PDB file of C-alpha atoms in Angstrom:
ATOM      1  CA  GLY A1492     -33.130  22.297  26.022  1.00  0.00           C
ATOM      2  CA  ASP A1493     -34.888  18.984  26.545  1.00  0.00           C
ATOM      3  CA  PRO A1494     -32.818  17.004  29.129  1.00  0.00           C
ATOM      4  CA  VAL A1495     -33.586  13.722  27.347  1.00  0.00           C
ATOM      5  CA  LEU A1496     -32.373  15.066  24.000  1.00  0.00           C
ATOM      6  CA  LEU A1497     -29.286  16.596  25.605  1.00  0.00           C
ATOM      7  CA  ASN A1498     -28.458  13.285  27.276  1.00  0.00           C
ATOM      8  CA  GLN A1499     -28.881  11.468  23.952  1.00  0.00           C
ATOM      9  CA  GLU A1500     -26.631  13.997  22.184  1.00  0.00           C
ATOM     10  CA  ALA A1501     -23.965  13.643  24.870  1.00  0.00           C
ATOM     11  CA  HIS A1502     -23.784   9.886  24.372  1.00  0.00           C
ATOM     12  CA  ASP A1503     -24.307   9.804  20.606  1.00  0.00           C
ATOM     13  CA  MET A1504     -22.348  12.664  19.060  1.00  0.00           C
ATOM     14  CA  PRO A1505     -22.251  12.697  15.231  1.00  0.00           C
ATOM     15  CA  PRO A1506     -18.799  12.784  13.578  1.00  0.00           C
ATOM     16  CA  GLU A1507     -19.098  16.489  12.726  1.00  0.00           C
ATOM     17  CA  LYS A1508     -19.492  17.409  16.399  1.00  0.00           C
ATOM     18  CA  GLN A1509     -16.777  14.951  17.410  1.00  0.00           C
ATOM     19  CA  ARG A1510     -14.408  16.849  15.130  1.00  0.00           C
ATOM     20  CA  GLN A1511     -15.515  20.188  16.539  1.00  0.00           C
ATOM     21  CA  ALA A1512     -14.825  18.845  20.024  1.00  0.00           C
ATOM     22  CA  LEU A1513     -11.367  17.689  18.914  1.00  0.00           C
ATOM     23  CA  ASP A1514     -10.612  21.082  17.381  1.00  0.00           C
ATOM     24  CA  MET A1515     -11.601  22.707  20.687  1.00  0.00           C
ATOM     25  CA  ALA A1516      -9.682  20.204  22.819  1.00  0.00           C
ATOM     26  CA  PHE A1517      -6.435  20.969  20.986  1.00  0.00           C
ATOM     27  CA  GLU A1518      -6.809  24.538  22.297  1.00  0.00           C
ATOM     28  CA  ALA A1519      -6.966  23.403  25.941  1.00  0.00           C
ATOM     29  CA  GLY A1520      -4.008  23.645  28.293  1.00  0.00           C
ATOM     30  CA  ALA A1521      -1.518  20.776  28.438  1.00  0.00           C
ATOM     31  CA  GLU A1522      -2.725  19.587  31.857  1.00  0.00           C
ATOM     32  CA  LEU A1523      -6.341  19.278  30.739  1.00  0.00           C
ATOM     33  CA  ARG A1524      -5.364  17.548  27.478  1.00  0.00           C
ATOM     34  CA  ALA A1525      -3.324  15.012  29.456  1.00  0.00           C
ATOM     35  CA  LYS A1526      -6.342  14.240  31.653  1.00  0.00           C
ATOM     36  CA  LEU A1527      -8.613  13.881  28.641  1.00  0.00           C
ATOM     37  CA  ALA A1528      -6.213  11.741  26.596  1.00  0.00           C
ATOM     38  CA  PRO A1529      -6.893   8.286  28.161  1.00  0.00           C
ATOM     39  CA  MET A1530     -10.672   8.708  27.850  1.00  0.00           C
ATOM     40  CA  TRP A1531     -10.953  10.851  24.729  1.00  0.00           C
ATOM     41  CA  LYS A1532     -12.410   7.973  22.733  1.00  0.00           C
ATOM     42  CA  TYR A1533     -15.758   8.277  24.537  1.00  0.00           C
ATOM     43  CA  CYS A1534     -18.404  10.530  23.011  1.00  0.00           C
ATOM     44  CA  PHE A1535     -19.658  11.445  26.488  1.00  0.00           C
ATOM     45  CA  VAL A1536     -16.246  12.875  27.363  1.00  0.00           C
ATOM     46  CA  GLN A1537     -15.994  14.741  24.071  1.00  0.00           C
ATOM     47  CA  TRP A1538     -19.427  16.245  24.575  1.00  0.00           C
ATOM     48  CA  HIS A1539     -18.287  18.018  27.752  1.00  0.00           C
ATOM     49  CA  ILE A1540     -15.556  19.796  25.788  1.00  0.00           C
ATOM     50  CA  TYR A1541     -17.904  20.534  22.893  1.00  0.00           C
ATOM     51  CA  ASP A1542     -20.541  21.992  25.221  1.00  0.00           C
ATOM     52  CA  ALA A1543     -18.065  24.123  27.192  1.00  0.00           C
ATOM     53  CA  GLY A1544     -16.425  25.338  23.987  1.00  0.00           C
ATOM     54  CA  LEU A1545     -19.763  26.254  22.466  1.00  0.00           C
ATOM     55  CA  GLU A1546     -20.736  28.187  25.583  1.00  0.00           C
ATOM     56  CA  ALA A1547     -17.444  30.083  25.539  1.00  0.00           C
ATOM     57  CA  THR A1548     -17.834  30.950  21.850  1.00  0.00           C
ATOM     58  CA  GLU A1549     -21.407  32.142  22.297  1.00  0.00           C
ATOM     59  CA  ALA A1550     -20.332  34.279  25.277  1.00  0.00           C
ATOM     60  CA  GLY A1551     -17.468  35.808  23.276  1.00  0.00           C
ATOM     61  CA  LYS A1552     -14.844  34.309  25.570  1.00  0.00           C
ATOM     62  CA  PRO A1553     -11.502  32.862  24.456  1.00  0.00           C
ATOM     63  CA  LEU A1554     -11.834  29.112  24.044  1.00  0.00           C
ATOM     64  CA  ARG A1555      -8.990  28.366  26.449  1.00  0.00           C
ATOM     65  CA  GLU A1556     -10.757  30.418  29.118  1.00  0.00           C
ATOM     66  CA  GLY A1557     -13.975  28.453  28.614  1.00  0.00           C
ATOM     67  CA  LEU A1558     -12.071  25.182  28.909  1.00  0.00           C
ATOM     68  CA  ALA A1559     -10.560  26.329  32.206  1.00  0.00           C
ATOM     69  CA  ASP A1560     -14.010  26.766  33.777  1.00  0.00           C
ATOM     70  CA  GLU A1561     -14.092  25.405  37.326  1.00  0.00           C
ATOM     71  CA  LEU A1562     -17.312  23.417  36.819  1.00  0.00           C
ATOM     72  CA  LEU A1563     -15.947  21.813  33.660  1.00  0.00           C
ATOM     73  CA  LEU A1564     -12.729  20.808  35.429  1.00  0.00           C
ATOM     74  CA  LYS A1565     -14.765  19.199  38.212  1.00  0.00           C
ATOM     75  CA  ASP A1566     -16.763  17.280  35.599  1.00  0.00           C
ATOM     76  CA  ILE A1567     -13.525  16.091  33.991  1.00  0.00           C
ATOM     77  CA  GLU A1568     -12.288  14.796  37.347  1.00  0.00           C
ATOM     78  CA  SER A1569     -15.574  12.894  37.769  1.00  0.00           C
ATOM     79  CA  LEU A1570     -15.259  11.456  34.266  1.00  0.00           C
ATOM     80  CA  LYS A1571     -11.665  10.443  35.012  1.00  0.00           C
ATOM     81  CA  ALA A1572     -12.861   8.494  38.053  1.00  0.00           C
ATOM     82  CA  LEU A1573     -15.605   6.821  35.997  1.00  0.00           C
ATOM     83  CA  SER A1574     -13.122   5.891  33.290  1.00  0.00           C
ATOM     84  CA  GLU A1575     -10.585   4.460  35.732  1.00  0.00           C
ATOM     85  CA  SER A1576     -13.288   2.384  37.422  1.00  0.00           C
ATOM     86  CA  GLY A1577     -14.388   0.935  34.084  1.00  0.00           C
ATOM     87  CA  GLU A1578     -17.821   2.534  34.175  1.00  0.00           C
ATOM     88  CA  LEU A1579     -17.338   4.137  30.762  1.00  0.00           C
ATOM     89  CA  ASP A1580     -16.310   0.899  29.084  1.00  0.00           C
ATOM     90  CA  LYS A1581     -19.730   0.383  27.481  1.00  0.00           C
ATOM     91  CA  ALA A1582     -20.215   4.018  26.485  1.00  0.00           C
ATOM     92  CA  LYS A1583     -20.364   4.850  22.781  1.00  0.00           C
ATOM     93  CA  THR A1584     -17.000   5.638  21.244  1.00  0.00           C
ATOM     94  CA  ALA A1585     -16.000   8.273  18.702  1.00  0.00           C
ATOM     95  CA  GLU A1586     -14.241   7.858  15.352  1.00  0.00           C
ATOM     96  CA  ARG A1587     -11.284   5.556  15.982  1.00  0.00           C
ATOM     97  CA  TRP A1588      -8.690   7.746  14.238  1.00  0.00           C
ATOM     98  CA  THR A1589      -9.213  10.429  16.900  1.00  0.00           C
ATOM     99  CA  TRP A1590      -8.688   8.272  19.990  1.00  0.00           C
ATOM    100  CA  ARG A1591      -4.978   8.941  20.575  1.00  0.00           C
ATOM    101  CA  LEU A1592      -4.719  12.509  19.342  1.00  0.00           C
ATOM    102  CA  LEU A1593      -4.552  14.164  22.768  1.00  0.00           C
ATOM    103  CA  GLU A1594      -1.644  12.025  23.970  1.00  0.00           C
ATOM    104  CA  PRO A1595       1.182  14.256  25.240  1.00  0.00           C
ATOM    105  CA  PHE A1596       4.358  14.562  23.194  1.00  0.00           C
ATOM    106  CA  ALA A1597       7.787  14.015  24.730  1.00  0.00           C
ATOM    107  CA  PRO A1598       9.656  17.222  25.625  1.00  0.00           C
ATOM    108  CA  ALA A1599      11.719  18.788  22.831  1.00  0.00           C
ATOM    109  CA  GLY A1600      15.416  18.091  23.150  1.00  0.00           C
ATOM    110  CA  SER A1601      14.929  15.040  25.355  1.00  0.00           C
ATOM    111  CA  ILE A1602      17.291  12.879  23.295  1.00  0.00           C
ATOM    112  CA  GLU A1603      20.831  13.218  24.612  1.00  0.00           C
ATOM    113  CA  PRO A1604      23.154  13.351  22.897  1.00  0.00           C
ATOM    114  CA  TRP A1605      21.643  14.545  19.612  1.00  0.00           C
ATOM    115  CA  ASN A1606      23.870  13.434  16.752  1.00  0.00           C
ATOM    116  CA  ASP A1607      23.633  11.629  13.416  1.00  0.00           C
ATOM    117  CA  THR A1608      23.347   8.233  15.113  1.00  0.00           C
ATOM    118  CA  THR A1609      20.550   9.185  17.519  1.00  0.00           C
ATOM    119  CA  ALA A1610      18.756  11.331  14.918  1.00  0.00           C
ATOM    120  CA  ALA A1611      18.647   8.674  12.199  1.00  0.00           C
ATOM    121  CA  PRO A1612      15.824   6.449  13.560  1.00  0.00           C
ATOM    122  CA  LEU A1613      13.615   9.461  14.362  1.00  0.00           C
ATOM    123  CA  LEU A1614      14.119  10.977  10.932  1.00  0.00           C
ATOM    124  CA  ARG A1615      13.448   7.623   9.303  1.00  0.00           C
ATOM    125  CA  ALA A1616      10.206   7.138  11.246  1.00  0.00           C
ATOM    126  CA  GLY A1617       9.072  10.736  10.712  1.00  0.00           C
ATOM    127  CA  ARG A1618       9.723  10.593   6.967  1.00  0.00           C
ATOM    128  CA  SER A1619       7.851   7.306   6.714  1.00  0.00           C
ATOM    129  CA  GLU A1620       4.814   8.876   8.405  1.00  0.00           C
ATOM    130  CA  ARG A1621       5.065  11.879   6.090  1.00  0.00           C
ATOM    131  CA  ARG A1622       5.086   9.613   3.018  1.00  0.00           C
ATOM    132  CA  GLU A1623       2.118   7.604   4.262  1.00  0.00           C
ATOM    133  CA  GLY A1624       0.248  10.797   5.089  1.00  0.00           C
ATOM    134  CA  VAL A1625       0.892  12.316   1.660  1.00  0.00           C
ATOM    135  CA  ARG A1626      -0.284   9.090   0.023  1.00  0.00           C
ATOM    136  CA  ALA A1627      -3.474   9.053   2.110  1.00  0.00           C
ATOM    137  CA  PHE A1628      -4.107  12.747   1.359  1.00  0.00           C
ATOM    138  CA  ALA A1629      -3.773  12.094  -2.386  1.00  0.00           C
ATOM    139  CA  GLU A1630      -6.375   9.341  -2.005  1.00  0.00           C
ATOM    140  CA  GLU A1631      -8.632  11.820  -0.122  1.00  0.00           C
ATOM    141  CA  LEU A1632      -8.364   9.750   3.063  1.00  0.00           C
ATOM    142  CA  PHE A1633      -7.974  12.893   5.123  1.00  0.00           C
ATOM    143  CA  GLU A1634      -8.516  11.289   8.538  1.00  0.00           C
ATOM    144  CA  LYS A1635      -5.758   8.788   7.831  1.00  0.00           C
ATOM    145  CA  ALA A1636      -3.505  11.541   6.474  1.00  0.00           C
ATOM    146  CA  PHE A1637      -4.019  13.693   9.573  1.00  0.00           C
ATOM    147  CA  PHE A1638      -3.169  10.772  11.853  1.00  0.00           C
ATOM    148  CA  HIS A1639       0.054   9.999   9.958  1.00  0.00           C
ATOM    149  CA  PHE A1640       1.196  13.618  10.142  1.00  0.00           C
ATOM    150  CA  TRP A1641       0.368  13.716  13.866  1.00  0.00           C
ATOM    151  CA  GLN A1642       2.298  10.473  14.377  1.00  0.00           C
ATOM    152  CA  GLY A1643       5.252  11.894  12.499  1.00  0.00           C
ATOM    153  CA  LEU A1644       5.259  14.961  14.740  1.00  0.00           C
ATOM    154  CA  LYS A1645       5.086  12.717  17.782  1.00  0.00           C
ATOM    155  CA  PHE A1646       8.146  10.803  16.586  1.00  0.00           C
ATOM    156  CA  MET A1647       9.998  14.090  16.049  1.00  0.00           C
ATOM    157  CA  ALA A1648       8.975  15.633  19.376  1.00  0.00           C
ATOM    158  CA  ARG A1649      12.187  14.575  21.153  1.00  0.00           C
ATOM    159  CA  ALA A1650      14.424  16.313  18.623  1.00  0.00           C
ATOM    160  CA  PRO A1651      15.940  19.687  19.600  1.00  0.00           C
ATOM    161  CA  ALA A1652      13.683  22.753  19.358  1.00  0.00           C
ATOM    162  CA  THR A1653      15.917  24.372  16.763  1.00  0.00           C
ATOM    163  CA  VAL A1654      14.983  25.877  13.388  1.00  0.00           C
ATOM    164  CA  THR A1655      17.840  24.466  11.333  1.00  0.00           C
ATOM    165  CA  GLY A1656      18.817  20.944  10.334  1.00  0.00           C
ATOM    166  CA  PRO A1657      16.909  18.057   8.745  1.00  0.00           C
ATOM    167  CA  HIS A1658      14.728  17.536  11.829  1.00  0.00           C
ATOM    168  CA  ALA A1659      13.514  21.159  11.648  1.00  0.00           C
ATOM    169  CA  LYS A1660      12.695  20.865   7.935  1.00  0.00           C
ATOM    170  CA  LEU A1661      10.815  17.614   8.535  1.00  0.00           C
ATOM    171  CA  ARG A1662       8.869  19.157  11.409  1.00  0.00           C
ATOM    172  CA  CYS A1663       7.951  22.112   9.204  1.00  0.00           C
ATOM    173  CA  ASP A1664       6.763  19.781   6.420  1.00  0.00           C
ATOM    174  CA  LEU A1665       4.693  17.734   8.857  1.00  0.00           C
ATOM    175  CA  TYR A1666       3.028  20.837  10.311  1.00  0.00           C
ATOM    176  CA  LYS A1667       2.208  22.188   6.836  1.00  0.00           C
ATOM    177  CA  ASN A1668       0.744  18.848   5.829  1.00  0.00           C
ATOM    178  CA  GLN A1669      -1.180  18.549   9.082  1.00  0.00           C
ATOM    179  CA  SER A1670      -2.647  21.986   8.454  1.00  0.00           C
ATOM    180  CA  ALA A1671      -3.787  20.950   4.973  1.00  0.00           C
ATOM    181  CA  ALA A1672      -5.420  17.760   6.283  1.00  0.00           C
ATOM    182  CA  ALA A1673      -7.051  19.647   9.159  1.00  0.00           C
ATOM    183  CA  LEU A1674      -8.642  22.093   6.716  1.00  0.00           C
ATOM    184  CA  ARG A1675     -10.194  19.201   4.777  1.00  0.00           C
ATOM    185  CA  LEU A1676     -11.622  17.837   8.047  1.00  0.00           C
ATOM    186  CA  GLY A1677     -13.050  21.167   9.222  1.00  0.00           C
ATOM    187  CA  LEU A1678     -10.496  21.407  12.054  1.00  0.00           C
ATOM    188  CA  ASN A1679      -9.909  25.074  11.348  1.00  0.00           C
ATOM    189  CA  LEU A1680      -8.363  26.052  14.698  1.00  0.00           C
ATOM    190  CA  THR A1681      -5.995  23.100  14.413  1.00  0.00           C
ATOM    191  CA  ALA A1682      -5.135  24.076  10.835  1.00  0.00           C
ATOM    192  CA  LEU A1683      -4.268  27.608  11.954  1.00  0.00           C
ATOM    193  CA  ARG A1684      -2.152  26.406  14.870  1.00  0.00           C
ATOM    194  CA  ALA A1685      -0.236  23.918  12.699  1.00  0.00           C
ATOM    195  CA  ALA A1686       0.456  26.586  10.072  1.00  0.00           C
ATOM    196  CA  ARG A1687       1.739  28.928  12.786  1.00  0.00           C
ATOM    197  CA  TYR A1688       4.060  26.231  14.113  1.00  0.00           C
ATOM    198  CA  ALA A1689       5.401  25.693  10.594  1.00  0.00           C
ATOM    199  CA  LEU A1690       6.052  29.431  10.300  1.00  0.00           C
ATOM    200  CA  LEU A1691       7.973  29.426  13.572  1.00  0.00           C
ATOM    201  CA  LEU A1692      10.335  26.998  11.861  1.00  0.00           C
ATOM    202  CA  ASP A1693      10.404  28.844   8.521  1.00  0.00           C
ATOM    203  CA  GLY A1694       8.724  32.240   8.512  1.00  0.00           C
ATOM    204  CA  GLN A1695       9.228  32.583   4.748  1.00  0.00           C
ATOM    205  CA  ASP A1696       7.536  29.358   3.693  1.00  0.00           C
ATOM    206  CA  PRO A1697       4.814  30.239   1.141  1.00  0.00           C
ATOM    207  CA  LYS A1698       2.876  27.017   1.670  1.00  0.00           C
ATOM    208  CA  ALA A1699       2.728  27.596   5.425  1.00  0.00           C
ATOM    209  CA  LEU A1700       1.535  31.165   4.798  1.00  0.00           C
ATOM    210  CA  TYR A1701      -1.085  29.895   2.369  1.00  0.00           C
ATOM    211  CA  ARG A1702      -2.326  27.296   4.879  1.00  0.00           C
ATOM    212  CA  LYS A1703      -2.539  30.037   7.519  1.00  0.00           C
ATOM    213  CA  ALA A1704      -4.534  32.240   5.139  1.00  0.00           C
ATOM    214  CA  CYS A1705      -6.943  29.379   4.349  1.00  0.00           C
ATOM    215  CA  ALA A1706      -7.457  28.654   8.052  1.00  0.00           C
ATOM    216  CA  LEU A1707      -8.091  32.331   8.843  1.00  0.00           C
ATOM    217  CA  GLN A1708     -10.604  32.510   6.001  1.00  0.00           C
ATOM    218  CA  ALA A1709     -12.369  29.381   7.283  1.00  0.00           C
ATOM    219  CA  LEU A1710     -12.561  30.981  10.737  1.00  0.00           C
ATOM    220  CA  GLY A1711     -14.218  34.090   9.302  1.00  0.00           C
ATOM    221  CA  ARG A1712     -11.169  36.331   9.761  1.00  0.00           C
ATOM    222  CA  ALA A1713     -11.191  37.642   6.204  1.00  0.00           C
ATOM    223  CA  ASP A1714      -8.959  40.717   6.645  1.00  0.00           C
ATOM    224  CA  GLU A1715      -6.198  38.680   8.308  1.00  0.00           C
ATOM    225  CA  ALA A1716      -6.578  35.995   5.656  1.00  0.00           C
ATOM    226  CA  GLU A1717      -6.176  38.539   2.846  1.00  0.00           C
ATOM    227  CA  ALA A1718      -3.054  40.053   4.405  1.00  0.00           C
ATOM    228  CA  THR A1719      -1.507  36.619   4.958  1.00  0.00           C
ATOM    229  CA  LEU A1720      -2.344  35.525   1.414  1.00  0.00           C
ATOM    230  CA  ALA A1721      -0.589  38.618   0.086  1.00  0.00           C
ATOM    231  CA  GLN A1722       2.516  37.563   2.041  1.00  0.00           C
ATOM    232  CA  ALA A1723       2.286  34.058   0.575  1.00  0.00           C
ATOM    233  CA  VAL A1724       2.135  35.446  -2.983  1.00  0.00           C
ATOM    234  CA  LEU A1725       5.203  37.607  -2.352  1.00  0.00           C
ATOM    235  CA  LYS A1726       7.184  34.638  -0.986  1.00  0.00           C
ATOM    236  CA  ALA A1727       6.137  32.209  -3.748  1.00  0.00           C
TER     237      ALA A1727
END
């Protein structure tokens, strides 16, 4: 393509492509996401992920494989150096609600000891984020809703990685809600991943199955979507 137009696109990505880049970035390995997190707000950084993801998709490669490309990783290191030196400070930034979304979560089970006293503030914060997210979703403020559900999951990250107890139920609710918000934003890979995480916590949850079916349908995987929807109907 025209180098001038490509350069303009890289620095001036429209919101739709910013969201595609975010959806792709969530599929990257933890190490790459951690490197991207402090500079994710810049369109120029997002464009590198968008471009690499598009190339991988067009070549029929798994997205994670495309995002592990050696040339891309070298570019990310160069961008990291530019960001740390302040040379990206005047670059155009993406939608503000997306800026923090690649920040790493604390390891599961990192609160010791885990008991009613230590759990209470996390559950309180997570439930507050869930309420705010549900309210925003009802008002069709889907970006705000997605951020609240993500924030709730971040609060709950330090809880044990178990599938029973109030923390597990809250996590499941937050993942289901995140999946619903992601679908409204066109973040179909993210919607599918969130629904799968919810099902790891409760494999019988009909809403999680329905969200998974919707995400599969949005991704063009109609046969899988139909089979999953049939499961959701049986569990309802």
